Each structure stands twice: as C-alpha cells, then as structure tokens.
Amino acid sequence: MLFNFSFYSLICVVFLVLFFKKDNRIAREGIVVYVFISVLWLWMVLVFREPVGDPWRYVLELNAIANLSFSELLSYDRVPLGFGLLNWLTALISTDSAFFYSMVYIFCVVPLYLAFRERFDRFDSAVLMMLYLLYPFYLSGLGNIFKQGIASGFMLWGLVCLLDREKQKTGKGLILLFSSVLFHSAFWISILAIMAWYLFFRKRQLGWVLWSLGVCMLIAMVGLNESIVAAFIPKDIVNDLGFGTYFDSEYLLRGSFIRLNYVSGFRLDFAFFTIIPLIVVLYVRKKTNSAVSDDIIKIYCLLSISYFLLCFIPYADRLAAFSWFLIPYLLYLSFSPSVLNGARNYLVTIAVASYALLMLDYNEEYFQWLPF
C-alpha cells in the first residue's frame, strides 16, 4: 500500500510540475504525453489482475455469452444489448480476462476523452483526463462497475454535444445518450433529464430548477419520496434501478460487500457532496463571465433530483454518481483562464493531491495485484 501511494504521489507531483509550466509550449505537449502514459499505467493496474468480485462475475457472463449465437444474443436479457454485444464480439477473439478488461477500458476512456475534445483543445482535454483518472466515481466504473463506467462516458459526451451553444450537434448528442442506455438501462434517467430540460426548464430561468432541486431534497429528507415516486413509476422499474438483480446472494453475504456499508435513504453527506460544487459554480458565474451555461447546470440539477427522488432504493449511490460524474467537468469549465486568476491551478492541484490520498482507500480493492 505504501509503495503504491508513494508511486502515484510521484506521478501527481510530476504532473503538477508540468501543469504549472503550462505557458511553455514544450511543457504543454509534455502534459499530453504524460497523461497518455498515465492512462497506460492505469490500464496495466486494472487489467492485469486476478478476476475477483464484480470483475469475476463479468468474466463469467462473458463466458456465458461466448456460447450464444447472434440471434440468441438479441434475445438475451441478462445484460443490456450494447454491453452484451461488446461481450459477444470480444469473445469471438478471446475470453481471456485481461483482453476483456482491456476492451472495457477502451470503451470507458475513449468516449470520455472525445467528450472533452468537443469543447477543449488537446492540452485541456489531457488535464481533464488526469482529473478523472482516479476520481472515485470514475475509477469504480473503470475497475469494477463496467457497465456504468462505459455508459457514463457516453452520457457526458452526449450532453456536451447537446448543450454546446456555439456548435450544437443535436443528432450526434441524442445518438450518444441512447448509446449510454445500451450499456446500462438506468441511464434512461439521463434521457428523462434531457426531456425535462427541453420541454420545461430550457426557456425558464435557472431559479426554477434550483427550487425544484431544493424541494426534492426536502422531500427526501422527510422520507416522502418513496410514496410520491410509487404513484408515478411502476414498482418493477424502481426495483431494476436499485441494481438489486446485479448482486447474487453469495456476494451479499461476503465481508467485501458488508464493508461497502451501503445505506439507502437520505444521506446528509451525499447532499453536501451534491450541493457544494453547485454553489461554487453559481458563485463563479455570478462574479465572472464563466463559460458555464445555464443549460449544463440545469442538467446537473435534474440528474441530482433523480437521485433524491430515488434515494430510498438499494445502491442509490450509483444514481447519485450520475450527477457527480459531471463535477470535475463543471468545475474545470467554470474556472476558465480568463477569470479568477489562478483558480484553475488551485482546482487541479487540490483535485490531484486528494486523488493521491484516495489511493490509500482504493488500494485494497483495485491495486492488490501489484507484485511490490
């Protein structure tokens, strides 16, 4: 553990040294190369490990899908169609776990990078990749929750295309959003968020969605959300969103699951983690000419609303991660170089430094294979 923490800390220090010299052309190009090397390093960490826990169950599913014909695959309902197709095509080449993890890693990382490239140049996209590499709600998708990891990248890419006021790509954005659903059915929530934004909140002031978020938080706090949701959404759909069918009974009894300490219902720490970045973004917009538009903030709020309305279901933290996934992008977009001089430097420094500390927590789960 100490070696891994020290090793990653060294990676962060070198990155920050290059980042603070970003006015130098060579340093900017160096960051792009360095982040690419970091992506390869994380690939090695996550891919060449013994299949255990969720990854092991994914490998079992891969072997089951490998024996299906294409017509059988289309009627196979144990996994979403897109993820099933990825499994099937992968199995045509190999069912080796390292190869399968590599394919999943590519489908996680590439859409995320392309989402950044829709808005930023190579340098800023590389910096954002570094901010996401060990962001806990991204790392869990890379190393453990494969379907959500892939779907999250497609979701962000689709949202960036739909909400870019300078050059909207509506068709492309919708295709990407629906692609996220093909990898994880819970991402219908992002489709519903876009529909609510377009049909109701798009032409209304930002205060409408902020008040809506506040009301939904209050409803969750007093415990009325379950009865309200039950009146509008069928129970079977709500149960599926709880990810309950994803875990088998044997896994639920293991110590590794018990240590996760899943707690359903309103959580004050989740509420703070959702609201504080929003407050920061709103403050920056008020004081400066930030590049963050009302639209992306509205979507963030709508995704957060979906969590507070559904926080009574098991594993609701994975729904909270829909909006949390946008946080690094939102903050980086807010702290543009033209405003709040040095704020982006502080953001990157604090984020990368905190990721090194998070290595201490994530080491046992993701990095135990390392032969040091």
CSV table of C-alpha atoms in Angstrom, one decimal:
chain,number,residue,atom,x,y,z
A,1,MET,CA,0.0,0.0,0.0
A,2,LEU,CA,2.7,2.5,1.0
A,3,PHE,CA,4.6,1.8,-2.3
A,4,ASN,CA,1.5,2.3,-4.4
A,5,PHE,CA,0.7,5.5,-2.5
A,6,SER,CA,4.2,6.8,-3.0
A,7,PHE,CA,4.3,5.8,-6.6
A,8,TYR,CA,1.1,7.6,-7.5
A,9,SER,CA,2.1,10.6,-5.4
A,10,LEU,CA,5.2,10.8,-7.6
A,11,ILE,CA,3.0,10.7,-10.7
A,12,CYS,CA,0.9,13.5,-9.4
A,13,VAL,CA,3.9,15.7,-8.5
A,14,VAL,CA,5.4,15.3,-11.9
A,15,PHE,CA,2.1,16.2,-13.5
A,16,LEU,CA,1.7,19.3,-11.3
A,17,VAL,CA,5.2,20.5,-12.2
A,18,LEU,CA,4.3,20.2,-15.9
A,19,PHE,CA,0.9,21.8,-15.3
A,20,PHE,CA,2.3,24.9,-13.6
A,21,LYS,CA,4.7,25.4,-16.6
A,22,LYS,CA,1.8,25.2,-19.0
A,23,ASP,CA,2.7,28.6,-20.6
A,24,ASN,CA,5.7,26.8,-22.1
A,25,ARG,CA,4.8,25.0,-25.3
A,26,ILE,CA,7.1,22.0,-24.6
A,27,ALA,CA,5.5,21.6,-21.1
A,28,ARG,CA,2.0,21.7,-22.7
A,29,GLU,CA,3.0,18.9,-25.1
A,30,GLY,CA,4.7,17.1,-22.3
A,31,ILE,CA,1.5,17.0,-20.3
A,32,VAL,CA,-0.4,15.4,-23.2
A,33,VAL,CA,2.3,12.7,-23.5
A,34,TYR,CA,2.5,12.3,-19.7
A,35,VAL,CA,-1.3,11.8,-19.3
A,36,PHE,CA,-1.2,9.3,-22.1
A,37,ILE,CA,1.4,7.4,-20.2
A,38,SER,CA,-0.7,7.6,-17.0
A,39,VAL,CA,-3.7,6.2,-18.9
A,40,LEU,CA,-1.5,3.3,-19.9
A,41,TRP,CA,-0.3,2.8,-16.3
A,42,LEU,CA,-3.8,2.7,-15.0
A,43,TRP,CA,-4.7,0.2,-17.8
A,44,MET,CA,-1.9,-2.0,-16.5
A,45,VAL,CA,-3.1,-1.7,-12.9
A,46,LEU,CA,-6.7,-2.6,-13.7
A,47,VAL,CA,-6.3,-5.1,-16.5
A,48,PHE,CA,-3.6,-7.4,-15.2
A,49,ARG,CA,-5.2,-8.5,-12.0
A,50,GLU,CA,-6.9,-11.7,-10.8
A,51,PRO,CA,-10.6,-11.6,-11.5
A,52,VAL,CA,-12.4,-11.2,-8.2
A,53,GLY,CA,-15.7,-9.7,-7.1
A,54,ASP,CA,-17.7,-7.9,-9.7
A,55,PRO,CA,-15.0,-8.3,-12.5
A,56,TRP,CA,-15.1,-12.0,-11.8
A,57,ARG,CA,-18.8,-12.1,-12.4
A,58,TYR,CA,-18.4,-10.1,-15.6
A,59,VAL,CA,-15.9,-12.8,-16.8
A,60,LEU,CA,-18.5,-15.5,-16.0
A,61,GLU,CA,-21.1,-13.6,-18.0
A,62,LEU,CA,-18.5,-13.2,-20.9
A,63,ASN,CA,-18.1,-17.0,-21.0
A,64,ALA,CA,-21.9,-17.5,-21.0
A,65,ILE,CA,-22.4,-15.0,-23.8
A,66,ALA,CA,-19.5,-16.6,-25.8
A,67,ASN,CA,-21.6,-19.7,-26.3
A,68,LEU,CA,-24.6,-17.8,-27.8
A,69,SER,CA,-25.4,-17.3,-31.5
A,70,PHE,CA,-26.1,-13.8,-32.7
A,71,SER,CA,-29.8,-14.4,-32.8
A,72,GLU,CA,-29.7,-15.8,-29.2
A,73,LEU,CA,-27.7,-12.7,-28.1
A,74,LEU,CA,-30.5,-10.4,-29.3
A,75,SER,CA,-33.0,-12.2,-27.0
A,76,TYR,CA,-30.5,-12.5,-24.1
A,77,ASP,CA,-32.0,-10.2,-21.4
A,78,ARG,CA,-29.5,-10.6,-18.6
A,79,VAL,CA,-27.3,-7.7,-19.8
A,80,PRO,CA,-28.1,-4.6,-21.8
A,81,LEU,CA,-27.9,-5.1,-25.6
A,82,GLY,CA,-24.8,-2.9,-26.1
A,83,PHE,CA,-22.8,-4.5,-23.3
A,84,GLY,CA,-23.9,-7.9,-24.5
A,85,LEU,CA,-22.8,-7.1,-28.0
A,86,LEU,CA,-19.4,-5.9,-26.6
A,87,ASN,CA,-19.1,-9.2,-24.7
A,88,TRP,CA,-20.0,-11.3,-27.7
A,89,LEU,CA,-17.6,-9.5,-30.1
A,90,THR,CA,-14.8,-9.7,-27.6
A,91,ALA,CA,-15.4,-13.4,-27.1
A,92,LEU,CA,-15.0,-14.0,-30.8
A,93,ILE,CA,-11.4,-13.1,-30.3
A,94,SER,CA,-10.7,-14.3,-26.8
A,95,THR,CA,-12.3,-14.9,-23.4
A,96,ASP,CA,-9.1,-14.1,-21.6
A,97,SER,CA,-9.9,-11.7,-18.7
A,98,ALA,CA,-7.1,-9.3,-19.5
A,99,PHE,CA,-8.3,-8.9,-23.1
A,100,PHE,CA,-11.9,-8.4,-21.9
A,101,TYR,CA,-10.8,-5.8,-19.3
A,102,SER,CA,-8.8,-4.0,-22.0
A,103,MET,CA,-11.8,-3.8,-24.2
A,104,VAL,CA,-13.9,-2.4,-21.4
A,105,TYR,CA,-11.2,0.1,-20.5
A,106,ILE,CA,-11.1,1.4,-24.1
A,107,PHE,CA,-14.8,1.8,-24.1
A,108,CYS,CA,-14.6,3.7,-20.9
A,109,VAL,CA,-11.7,6.0,-21.7
A,110,VAL,CA,-12.1,6.9,-25.4
A,111,PRO,CA,-15.7,8.3,-25.2
A,112,LEU,CA,-14.7,10.4,-22.2
A,113,TYR,CA,-11.7,11.9,-24.0
A,114,LEU,CA,-13.8,12.6,-27.1
A,115,ALA,CA,-16.3,14.3,-24.8
A,116,PHE,CA,-13.6,16.7,-23.7
A,117,ARG,CA,-12.4,17.3,-27.2
A,118,GLU,CA,-15.8,18.5,-28.2
A,119,ARG,CA,-15.1,21.6,-26.0
A,120,PHE,CA,-11.4,21.8,-25.2
A,121,ASP,CA,-8.1,21.6,-27.0
A,122,ARG,CA,-5.6,18.7,-26.5
A,123,PHE,CA,-4.0,20.3,-23.5
A,124,ASP,CA,-7.2,20.9,-21.5
A,125,SER,CA,-8.6,17.6,-22.5
A,126,ALA,CA,-5.5,15.9,-21.2
A,127,VAL,CA,-5.7,17.8,-17.9
A,128,LEU,CA,-9.4,16.8,-17.6
A,129,MET,CA,-8.4,13.1,-18.2
A,130,MET,CA,-6.0,13.4,-15.3
A,131,LEU,CA,-8.7,14.8,-13.1
A,132,TYR,CA,-10.9,11.9,-14.0
A,133,LEU,CA,-8.3,9.0,-13.9
A,134,LEU,CA,-8.6,8.5,-10.1
A,135,TYR,CA,-11.9,10.3,-9.5
A,136,PRO,CA,-13.6,7.7,-7.3
A,137,PHE,CA,-16.9,7.8,-9.3
A,138,TYR,CA,-15.0,7.2,-12.5
A,139,LEU,CA,-12.4,4.7,-11.1
A,140,SER,CA,-15.2,2.5,-9.8
A,141,GLY,CA,-16.5,2.3,-13.4
A,142,LEU,CA,-13.1,1.6,-14.8
A,143,GLY,CA,-12.2,-1.1,-12.3
A,144,ASN,CA,-15.5,-2.6,-11.0
A,145,ILE,CA,-18.8,-1.3,-12.4
A,146,PHE,CA,-18.0,-1.8,-16.1
A,147,LYS,CA,-21.5,-1.1,-17.5
A,148,GLN,CA,-21.8,2.2,-15.6
A,149,GLY,CA,-18.3,3.2,-16.4
A,150,ILE,CA,-18.9,2.8,-20.2
A,151,ALA,CA,-22.3,4.4,-20.1
A,152,SER,CA,-21.1,7.5,-18.1
A,153,GLY,CA,-18.6,8.4,-20.8
A,154,PHE,CA,-21.2,8.2,-23.5
A,155,MET,CA,-23.6,10.2,-21.3
A,156,LEU,CA,-21.2,13.1,-20.8
A,157,TRP,CA,-20.2,13.1,-24.5
A,158,GLY,CA,-23.9,13.2,-25.5
A,159,LEU,CA,-24.6,16.0,-23.0
A,160,VAL,CA,-21.7,18.1,-24.2
A,161,CYS,CA,-22.9,17.8,-27.8
A,162,LEU,CA,-26.5,18.7,-27.0
A,163,LEU,CA,-25.7,21.6,-24.7
A,164,ASP,CA,-22.9,23.3,-26.7
A,165,ARG,CA,-24.4,26.7,-27.6
A,166,GLU,CA,-21.6,27.5,-30.0
A,167,LYS,CA,-22.0,24.5,-32.2
A,168,GLN,CA,-24.9,22.2,-31.3
A,169,LYS,CA,-24.8,18.6,-32.5
A,170,THR,CA,-28.3,17.5,-31.6
A,171,GLY,CA,-28.4,14.3,-33.7
A,172,LYS,CA,-25.0,13.2,-32.5
A,173,GLY,CA,-25.8,14.0,-28.9
A,174,LEU,CA,-29.0,12.0,-28.9
A,175,ILE,CA,-27.3,9.0,-30.5
A,176,LEU,CA,-24.6,9.1,-27.8
A,177,LEU,CA,-27.2,9.5,-25.0
A,178,PHE,CA,-29.1,6.5,-26.3
A,179,SER,CA,-25.8,4.6,-26.6
A,180,SER,CA,-25.3,5.0,-22.9
A,181,VAL,CA,-28.7,3.3,-22.3
A,182,LEU,CA,-27.5,0.4,-24.4
A,183,PHE,CA,-24.7,-0.2,-21.9
A,184,HIS,CA,-26.8,0.4,-18.7
A,185,SER,CA,-30.6,0.7,-18.6
A,186,ALA,CA,-30.5,3.0,-15.6
A,187,PHE,CA,-29.2,5.7,-17.9
A,188,TRP,CA,-32.7,6.3,-19.1
A,189,ILE,CA,-32.5,8.8,-16.3
A,190,SER,CA,-30.2,11.0,-18.4
A,191,ILE,CA,-32.7,10.8,-21.3
A,192,LEU,CA,-35.6,11.8,-19.0
A,193,ALA,CA,-33.4,14.7,-17.7
A,194,ILE,CA,-32.8,15.9,-21.2
A,195,MET,CA,-36.5,15.7,-21.9
A,196,ALA,CA,-37.4,17.6,-18.7
A,197,TRP,CA,-34.9,20.3,-19.6
A,198,TYR,CA,-36.0,20.6,-23.2
A,199,LEU,CA,-39.8,20.6,-22.6
A,200,PHE,CA,-40.0,22.6,-19.3
A,201,PHE,CA,-36.8,24.1,-18.0
A,202,ARG,CA,-34.9,25.2,-21.1
A,203,LYS,CA,-36.6,28.5,-21.5
A,204,ARG,CA,-37.2,29.2,-17.9
A,205,GLN,CA,-34.8,30.9,-15.5
A,206,LEU,CA,-32.2,28.9,-13.6
A,207,GLY,CA,-34.1,29.5,-10.3
A,208,TRP,CA,-36.9,27.1,-11.4
A,209,VAL,CA,-34.6,24.1,-11.4
A,210,LEU,CA,-32.8,25.2,-8.3
A,211,TRP,CA,-36.0,25.5,-6.4
A,212,SER,CA,-37.1,22.1,-7.8
A,213,LEU,CA,-33.8,20.6,-6.5
A,214,GLY,CA,-34.4,22.1,-3.1
A,215,VAL,CA,-37.9,20.8,-2.8
A,216,CYS,CA,-36.9,17.3,-3.9
A,217,MET,CA,-34.1,17.3,-1.3
A,218,LEU,CA,-36.6,18.3,1.4
A,219,ILE,CA,-39.0,15.5,0.2
A,220,ALA,CA,-36.1,13.0,0.5
A,221,MET,CA,-35.1,14.4,3.9
A,222,VAL,CA,-38.6,13.8,5.4
A,223,GLY,CA,-38.9,10.4,3.7
A,224,LEU,CA,-41.9,11.2,1.4
A,225,ASN,CA,-40.1,10.4,-1.8
A,226,GLU,CA,-40.9,6.7,-1.9
A,227,SER,CA,-44.6,7.2,-1.7
A,228,ILE,CA,-44.5,10.0,-4.3
A,229,VAL,CA,-42.4,8.0,-6.7
A,230,ALA,CA,-44.6,4.9,-6.3
A,231,ALA,CA,-47.6,6.9,-7.5
A,232,PHE,CA,-45.9,7.6,-10.9
A,233,ILE,CA,-43.4,4.9,-11.6
A,234,PRO,CA,-44.2,1.1,-11.7
A,235,LYS,CA,-42.5,-0.8,-8.8
A,236,ASP,CA,-40.7,-3.2,-11.2
A,237,ILE,CA,-38.9,-0.3,-12.9
A,238,VAL,CA,-37.9,1.2,-9.5
A,239,ASN,CA,-36.6,-2.2,-8.4
A,240,ASP,CA,-34.4,-2.5,-11.5
A,241,LEU,CA,-32.9,0.9,-10.9
A,242,GLY,CA,-31.9,-0.3,-7.5
A,243,PHE,CA,-29.4,-2.7,-9.1
A,244,GLY,CA,-30.7,-5.5,-6.8
A,245,THR,CA,-30.6,-8.1,-9.5
A,246,TYR,CA,-26.9,-7.3,-10.2
A,247,PHE,CA,-25.6,-9.0,-7.0
A,248,ASP,CA,-26.1,-12.7,-6.2
A,249,SER,CA,-27.0,-13.9,-2.8
A,250,GLU,CA,-23.5,-15.3,-2.2
A,251,TYR,CA,-21.9,-11.9,-2.8
A,252,LEU,CA,-24.3,-10.2,-0.4
A,253,LEU,CA,-23.0,-12.4,2.5
A,254,ARG,CA,-19.3,-11.7,1.8
A,255,GLY,CA,-17.2,-9.4,4.0
A,256,SER,CA,-16.2,-7.3,1.0
A,257,PHE,CA,-19.9,-6.4,0.4
A,258,ILE,CA,-20.5,-5.7,4.1
A,259,ARG,CA,-17.5,-3.4,4.2
A,260,LEU,CA,-19.1,-1.3,1.5
A,261,ASN,CA,-21.7,-0.1,4.0
A,262,TYR,CA,-24.5,0.5,1.5
A,263,VAL,CA,-27.1,2.7,3.2
A,264,SER,CA,-30.3,3.7,1.4
A,265,GLY,CA,-32.5,6.8,2.2
A,266,PHE,CA,-31.5,10.4,2.5
A,267,ARG,CA,-27.8,10.9,3.4
A,268,LEU,CA,-26.5,14.3,4.5
A,269,ASP,CA,-23.0,13.6,3.2
A,270,PHE,CA,-24.4,12.9,-0.2
A,271,ALA,CA,-26.5,16.1,-0.1
A,272,PHE,CA,-23.4,18.2,0.8
A,273,PHE,CA,-21.3,16.5,-2.0
A,274,THR,CA,-24.1,17.4,-4.5
A,275,ILE,CA,-24.7,20.9,-3.4
A,276,ILE,CA,-21.3,22.3,-2.6
A,277,PRO,CA,-19.9,22.0,-6.2
A,278,LEU,CA,-23.2,23.6,-7.4
A,279,ILE,CA,-22.7,26.5,-5.0
A,280,VAL,CA,-19.1,27.0,-6.2
A,281,VAL,CA,-20.2,27.1,-9.9
A,282,LEU,CA,-23.1,29.5,-9.2
A,283,TYR,CA,-20.7,31.8,-7.2
A,284,VAL,CA,-18.1,31.8,-10.0
A,285,ARG,CA,-20.8,32.6,-12.6
A,286,LYS,CA,-22.1,35.5,-10.5
A,287,LYS,CA,-18.7,37.0,-10.0
A,288,THR,CA,-17.2,36.4,-13.5
A,289,ASN,CA,-18.0,35.7,-17.1
A,290,SER,CA,-17.7,32.0,-16.7
A,291,ALA,CA,-18.1,29.7,-19.7
A,292,VAL,CA,-20.6,27.5,-17.8
A,293,SER,CA,-24.1,27.9,-19.3
A,294,ASP,CA,-27.4,27.7,-17.5
A,295,ASP,CA,-28.2,24.5,-19.5
A,296,ILE,CA,-25.4,22.3,-18.1
A,297,ILE,CA,-26.2,23.5,-14.6
A,298,LYS,CA,-29.9,22.6,-15.2
A,299,ILE,CA,-29.0,19.1,-16.3
A,300,TYR,CA,-26.7,18.7,-13.3
A,301,CYS,CA,-29.7,19.7,-11.0
A,302,LEU,CA,-32.1,17.4,-12.9
A,303,LEU,CA,-29.7,14.4,-12.5
A,304,SER,CA,-29.4,15.3,-8.8
A,305,ILE,CA,-33.2,15.4,-8.5
A,306,SER,CA,-33.4,11.9,-9.8
A,307,TYR,CA,-31.2,10.7,-7.0
A,308,PHE,CA,-33.1,12.5,-4.2
A,309,LEU,CA,-36.4,11.1,-5.5
A,310,LEU,CA,-35.0,7.6,-5.7
A,311,CYS,CA,-32.5,7.6,-2.8
A,312,PHE,CA,-34.7,5.0,-0.9
A,313,ILE,CA,-33.7,2.2,-3.3
A,314,PRO,CA,-30.7,-0.1,-2.6
A,315,TYR,CA,-27.4,1.1,-4.1
A,316,ALA,CA,-28.8,4.6,-4.7
A,317,ASP,CA,-25.2,5.9,-4.6
A,318,ARG,CA,-24.9,4.7,-8.2
A,319,LEU,CA,-27.7,7.1,-9.2
A,320,ALA,CA,-26.1,9.9,-7.2
A,321,ALA,CA,-22.9,9.2,-9.3
A,322,PHE,CA,-24.8,10.3,-12.5
A,323,SER,CA,-24.6,14.0,-11.5
A,324,TRP,CA,-21.3,13.6,-9.5
A,325,PHE,CA,-19.7,12.4,-12.8
A,326,LEU,CA,-20.2,15.9,-14.2
A,327,ILE,CA,-18.5,17.7,-11.2
A,328,PRO,CA,-14.8,17.8,-12.5
A,329,TYR,CA,-16.0,18.9,-15.9
A,330,LEU,CA,-18.3,21.6,-14.4
A,331,LEU,CA,-15.6,23.0,-12.1
A,332,TYR,CA,-12.9,23.0,-14.8
A,333,LEU,CA,-15.3,24.7,-17.2
A,334,SER,CA,-16.1,27.3,-14.6
A,335,PHE,CA,-12.5,28.2,-13.8
A,336,SER,CA,-11.6,29.4,-17.2
A,337,PRO,CA,-8.2,31.1,-17.6
A,338,SER,CA,-9.8,34.4,-18.3
A,339,VAL,CA,-11.5,34.6,-14.9
A,340,LEU,CA,-10.4,34.1,-11.2
A,341,ASN,CA,-6.7,34.2,-12.0
A,342,GLY,CA,-5.1,31.1,-10.7
A,343,ALA,CA,-8.3,29.4,-9.6
A,344,ARG,CA,-7.9,26.6,-12.2
A,345,ASN,CA,-4.4,26.0,-10.9
A,346,TYR,CA,-5.8,25.6,-7.4
A,347,LEU,CA,-8.6,23.3,-8.6
A,348,VAL,CA,-6.2,21.0,-10.4
A,349,THR,CA,-3.7,20.9,-7.5
A,350,ILE,CA,-6.3,20.2,-4.9
A,351,ALA,CA,-8.0,17.5,-7.0
A,352,VAL,CA,-4.8,15.7,-7.9
A,353,ALA,CA,-3.5,15.9,-4.4
A,354,SER,CA,-6.7,14.4,-3.0
A,355,TYR,CA,-6.6,11.6,-5.5
A,356,ALA,CA,-3.2,10.5,-4.1
A,357,LEU,CA,-4.8,10.3,-0.7
A,358,LEU,CA,-7.7,8.3,-2.1
A,359,MET,CA,-5.2,5.7,-3.3
A,360,LEU,CA,-5.0,4.7,0.4
A,361,ASP,CA,-8.6,3.7,0.3
A,362,TYR,CA,-8.8,2.2,-3.2
A,363,ASN,CA,-5.6,0.3,-2.9
A,364,GLU,CA,-7.1,-2.9,-1.5
A,365,GLU,CA,-9.9,-3.0,-4.0
A,366,TYR,CA,-8.0,-2.2,-7.2
A,367,PHE,CA,-4.3,-2.4,-6.7
A,368,GLN,CA,-3.7,-5.5,-4.6
A,369,TRP,CA,-2.3,-7.5,-7.7
A,370,LEU,CA,0.8,-5.4,-7.9
A,371,PRO,CA,3.9,-7.5,-7.1
A,372,PHE,CA,5.6,-5.0,-4.8
